[in-house]
C-alpha cells in the first residue's frame, strides 16, 4: 500500500503538496498506520540523513566507500573504459568520483528528480573531471528515461549506490531494475550497492544510533506533517523504534505512540492507542542468493560482487 514512486511537486491553491496530503491521510487511515519513506526527505530530513551517514553505528556509507575506493583496479578490469555512466538519483553523491576515477568513463549522466540540486552537483563534478562530458537529466528514474542523443551510441554503466534499492518493497525494486534495463539498453552493465543481512544488534543500532540522529530523522516526518498539513500530532509523545523483520529481511522504522491520543491532520481526526505505531520506512537487507534473485527478476545477470573487509555491505556488478 505504500506509494514509493517519485512524483513532481504539485501544489494546491494554498501551497500544500497534494501528493503529500493524500499519502498522509491515506496512510494514517490504515489499521497499521504507514507513511511512504520518500516524505522523510524535506530539507531538514535530507540534512539529518547526511548526519546519519557520519554516525559511528551507521556503517553502510563507510563500508560502501571503502569498497569503491579500494577496488578501482577490479572495476576497471570488469567494466572497461569509455562507458557512459548513468547515475540513478545522483543527489550530491560523494561516491561518484571514486568510480569515475577508476574506470575512465566516456560520459557522465546524473539522473535526479530535483533539477536545481542536480545541475549544481553536475557543475561541481565537471570541475573535478575536466574533459568528461556531463549531461544532467531531470527525470523520474522509476520509469524508462530517454537518454541524451550524445550518449546513445555509447555502452552504458548504471550506477545505483547506497542500497537505496533496499528502501523499496520487492515489487517496486523489480519494476525499477527493469526500467533501468530499458533505460540503459543492450550491452549495459549495472553497479549497485546492496546492504547485507547481519547480526540483528548491529542492524538495529545502525538505525537507532545512541546520539538519536536517526530518531530525529524519523520524528521529523511527524513535525513535517504538523507544519505542512496543519497537523496537531503530539510529536513529543512518540519515540523512534528500529525493528528487524526477519520474514521480510528488513529493518523497519516506526514512530511509536507513548500514550493514547487524538490529533488532526488537514482537518481530519485520528486516534492512536499507546504502543500503536506509524511505520515510516523499510530498509531491506540481502544475502548472495536474495540479491541475485532480485537482480535476475529485474532482468540483470549478476557477474561480480565485492564486500568490505568486515563483510557488511556488497557492491554488485550485473550485466544486461
Ligand atoms: C537512503 N537509505 C539507503 C537509508 C537506509 O539505510 O535505508 C535511509 C536511512 N534510514 C535510516 N537511516 C538511514
XYZ file of C-alpha atoms and ligand atoms in Angstrom:
333
model
C 0.000 0.000 0.000
C 2.985 2.340 0.249
C 3.384 4.583 -2.784
C 7.104 4.591 -3.429
C 7.196 6.321 -6.807
C 8.799 9.718 -7.208
C 6.489 12.467 -8.413
C 6.937 16.043 -9.499
C 5.664 18.502 -6.890
C 2.045 19.527 -7.412
C 0.710 22.210 -5.029
C -2.899 23.206 -4.308
C -4.062 26.866 -4.133
C -2.797 27.183 -0.538
C 0.652 25.804 -1.363
C 0.095 22.319 0.096
C 1.807 19.426 -1.671
C -1.219 17.445 -2.859
C 0.546 14.088 -3.086
C 1.953 14.527 0.444
C -1.525 15.258 1.857
C -3.071 12.298 0.017
C -0.346 9.898 1.132
C -0.516 11.056 4.746
C -4.312 10.944 5.004
C -4.434 7.514 3.375
C -1.504 6.187 5.418
C -2.906 7.373 8.762
C -6.275 5.801 7.923
C -4.856 2.263 7.655
C -5.103 -0.146 10.573
C -1.276 -0.343 10.609
C -0.516 3.333 10.017
C 2.225 3.753 7.422
C 3.772 6.655 5.513
C 5.861 6.374 2.322
C 9.534 6.839 3.224
C 10.145 9.354 0.454
C 8.456 12.037 2.590
C 11.275 11.745 5.143
C 13.445 13.869 2.847
C 12.388 17.505 3.211
C 15.287 19.947 3.736
C 15.607 19.084 7.434
C 15.267 15.347 6.722
C 17.872 15.427 3.942
C 20.298 17.168 6.301
C 19.539 14.633 9.044
C 20.207 11.787 6.601
C 23.585 13.356 5.764
C 24.253 13.453 9.538
C 23.259 9.774 9.844
C 25.927 8.806 7.312
C 28.517 10.209 9.741
C 27.391 8.414 12.924
C 29.522 5.525 14.179
C 26.742 2.909 14.188
C 25.609 3.642 10.598
C 28.118 1.502 8.687
C 26.651 1.381 5.094
C 28.136 4.633 3.776
C 31.549 3.910 5.290
C 31.625 0.307 4.056
C 30.488 1.139 0.525
C 33.031 3.964 0.294
C 35.721 1.511 1.398
C 34.754 -0.847 -1.450
C 34.583 1.908 -4.065
C 37.952 3.345 -3.053
C 39.822 0.050 -2.747
C 38.542 -1.944 -5.748
C 39.204 0.535 -8.550
C 41.554 -1.746 -10.476
C 38.985 -4.565 -10.451
C 36.190 -2.223 -11.546
C 38.372 -1.044 -14.434
C 39.028 -4.619 -15.488
C 35.404 -5.787 -15.219
C 33.685 -2.681 -16.555
C 36.141 -1.467 -19.197
C 36.777 2.058 -20.453
C 34.585 4.524 -22.327
C 31.165 3.697 -20.879
C 28.609 6.412 -20.260
C 27.995 6.251 -16.510
C 24.305 6.838 -15.728
C 23.796 7.508 -12.023
C 20.270 6.957 -10.716
C 19.199 9.518 -8.100
C 22.622 11.112 -8.125
C 21.808 13.754 -5.480
C 25.053 15.181 -4.157
C 26.820 11.825 -4.209
C 30.386 11.926 -2.956
C 30.853 8.338 -4.122
C 30.728 9.148 -7.846
C 34.324 10.449 -8.197
C 35.618 7.196 -6.674
C 34.028 5.241 -9.519
C 34.835 7.743 -12.275
C 38.497 7.841 -11.203
C 38.693 4.072 -11.585
C 37.054 3.411 -14.953
C 37.847 6.221 -17.435
C 34.223 6.820 -18.473
C 33.163 8.271 -21.836
C 30.438 10.479 -20.304
C 28.561 11.003 -17.053
C 24.755 11.264 -16.954
C 23.375 12.074 -13.494
C 19.608 11.457 -13.263
C 17.629 13.102 -10.490
C 14.165 14.466 -9.872
C 15.490 17.605 -8.112
C 16.622 19.826 -11.006
C 18.462 22.675 -9.230
C 20.315 20.314 -6.973
C 21.162 18.108 -9.947
C 22.647 20.926 -12.017
C 24.735 22.207 -9.076
C 26.122 18.719 -8.411
C 26.800 18.211 -12.151
C 28.722 21.505 -12.312
C 30.814 20.504 -9.304
C 31.625 17.175 -10.896
C 32.531 18.767 -14.243
C 35.033 20.943 -12.401
C 36.647 17.828 -10.888
C 36.763 15.964 -14.223
C 37.635 18.474 -16.938
C 37.195 16.882 -20.346
C 34.470 14.477 -19.208
C 31.162 15.243 -20.972
C 28.439 15.614 -18.297
C 24.760 15.549 -19.289
C 22.433 16.037 -16.305
C 18.894 14.740 -16.902
C 15.986 15.809 -14.684
C 13.764 12.755 -14.597
C 11.812 10.261 -12.538
C 14.002 7.210 -12.975
C 11.295 4.829 -11.733
C 10.206 4.844 -15.384
C 12.227 4.368 -18.568
C 14.247 7.545 -19.235
C 15.192 8.879 -22.676
C 18.962 9.487 -22.510
C 20.646 12.398 -24.361
C 21.480 11.713 -28.036
C 25.184 12.264 -27.326
C 25.392 9.077 -25.234
C 23.015 6.889 -27.230
C 25.779 5.089 -29.129
C 27.989 4.508 -26.070
C 27.720 1.405 -23.895
C 26.244 2.319 -20.523
C 27.077 1.619 -16.911
C 24.217 2.230 -14.493
C 25.352 3.272 -11.007
C 22.962 2.965 -8.058
C 24.942 3.131 -4.808
C 23.811 3.448 -1.190
C 21.493 0.410 -1.021
C 18.666 2.784 -1.898
C 17.076 -0.226 -3.624
C 16.583 -1.604 -0.101
C 14.099 1.141 0.713
C 11.632 -0.333 -1.796
C 9.435 -3.383 -1.399
C 10.466 -6.151 -3.842
C 7.611 -5.448 -6.255
C 8.837 -1.859 -6.653
C 12.528 -2.716 -6.795
C 11.909 -5.275 -9.551
C 9.990 -2.648 -11.547
C 12.852 -0.188 -11.039
C 15.527 -2.676 -12.154
C 13.508 -3.449 -15.294
C 13.123 0.268 -16.039
C 16.867 0.696 -15.598
C 17.449 -2.148 -18.028
C 15.222 -0.412 -20.592
C 16.855 2.978 -19.999
C 20.396 1.600 -20.359
C 19.835 -0.711 -23.338
C 21.685 -3.770 -24.613
C 25.296 -4.375 -23.539
C 24.727 -2.296 -20.423
C 26.153 -3.061 -17.004
C 24.880 -2.039 -13.601
C 26.926 -1.381 -10.453
C 24.617 -1.438 -7.463
C 25.095 -1.214 -3.687
C 23.129 -3.705 -1.571
C 23.384 -3.903 2.202
C 23.854 -7.358 3.722
C 21.902 -9.302 6.351
C 23.893 -9.403 9.587
C 23.544 -9.577 13.386
C 20.283 -8.014 14.472
C 22.058 -5.911 17.129
C 24.357 -4.349 14.522
C 21.422 -3.638 12.212
C 19.165 -2.207 14.890
C 21.963 0.001 16.239
C 22.652 1.339 12.730
C 19.031 2.506 12.590
C 18.801 3.613 16.244
C 22.098 5.354 16.992
C 22.954 6.352 20.546
C 23.107 10.061 19.682
C 19.497 9.902 18.455
C 20.156 11.258 14.960
C 18.038 8.547 13.301
C 15.305 9.170 15.875
C 15.261 12.836 14.854
C 15.209 11.823 11.176
C 12.161 9.636 11.811
C 10.238 12.060 14.058
C 10.985 14.929 11.661
C 8.342 13.386 9.396
C 5.687 13.950 12.066
C 6.917 17.534 12.517
C 6.720 17.995 8.750
C 3.098 16.800 8.772
C 2.247 19.299 11.537
C 3.985 22.121 9.679
C 2.800 21.480 6.125
C -0.598 19.857 6.696
C -1.798 21.847 9.681
C -1.399 18.825 11.960
C -1.662 18.581 15.742
C 0.359 15.374 16.236
C 1.924 15.467 19.748
C 5.414 14.582 18.483
C 6.923 14.593 21.989
C 4.596 11.680 22.852
C 6.265 9.437 20.245
C 9.537 7.576 20.291
C 11.611 6.116 17.473
C 11.987 2.367 17.051
C 14.105 0.341 14.607
C 12.848 -3.273 14.291
C 14.317 -6.189 12.395
C 11.541 -8.013 10.499
C 13.069 -11.406 9.786
C 10.267 -12.594 7.482
C 10.889 -9.769 5.044
C 14.626 -9.369 5.851
C 14.273 -5.701 6.569
C 14.785 -3.054 9.196
C 11.575 -1.147 9.795
C 11.432 2.318 11.266
C 8.377 3.044 13.379
C 7.195 6.059 15.344
C 5.640 4.553 18.478
C 2.869 6.354 20.392
C 3.697 6.549 24.125
C 0.112 7.372 25.178
C -3.463 7.168 23.919
C -4.019 10.253 21.812
C -6.222 12.121 19.371
C -4.978 14.565 16.773
C -5.962 16.049 13.448
C -4.224 16.441 10.104
C -5.673 18.639 7.351
C -8.929 18.826 9.361
C -9.259 15.028 9.565
C -9.414 13.424 13.043
C -7.179 10.480 14.003
C -6.722 8.474 17.197
C -3.936 6.200 18.351
C -3.523 3.992 21.384
C -0.361 3.748 23.468
C 2.016 1.298 21.777
C 0.436 1.700 18.340
C 2.913 2.723 15.613
C 3.280 4.660 12.396
C 5.521 2.642 10.049
C 7.778 5.135 8.254
C 10.490 3.194 6.392
C 11.738 -0.203 5.257
C 15.396 -0.942 4.636
C 15.725 -4.396 3.097
C 18.927 -6.373 3.573
C 20.220 -9.104 1.279
C 22.376 -12.196 1.088
C 24.061 -13.550 -2.041
C 21.012 -15.551 -3.132
C 18.372 -12.926 -2.445
C 20.362 -10.177 -4.180
C 20.974 -12.428 -7.186
C 17.291 -13.396 -7.338
C 16.205 -9.762 -7.176
C 18.613 -8.769 -9.959
C 17.535 -11.682 -12.153
C 13.867 -10.813 -11.626
C 14.818 -7.278 -12.690
C 16.374 -8.625 -15.952
C 20.016 -8.303 -14.851
C 22.574 -11.105 -14.563
C 24.988 -10.693 -11.646
C 28.625 -11.131 -12.731
C 30.846 -9.876 -9.883
C 30.482 -8.844 -6.252
C 32.649 -7.118 -3.695
C 32.269 -6.689 0.064
C 34.098 -4.521 2.596
C 36.693 -6.052 4.957
C 34.050 -6.677 7.652
C 31.628 -8.290 5.170
C 28.847 -5.858 5.998
C 27.970 -4.328 2.612
C 28.083 -5.500 -1.000
C 28.613 -3.813 -4.347
C 27.404 -5.970 -7.222
C 28.141 -5.757 -10.932
C 25.435 -7.139 -13.218
C 25.025 -7.262 -16.970
C 22.025 -6.864 -19.223
C 18.761 6.083 1.994
N 18.719 4.750 2.580
C 19.567 3.825 1.844
C 18.947 4.731 4.031
C 18.938 3.277 4.558
O 19.927 2.871 5.156
O 17.954 2.568 4.342
C 17.929 5.561 4.772
C 18.071 5.526 6.278
N 17.092 5.449 7.133
C 17.553 5.466 8.365
N 18.860 5.527 8.309
C 19.206 5.578 7.014
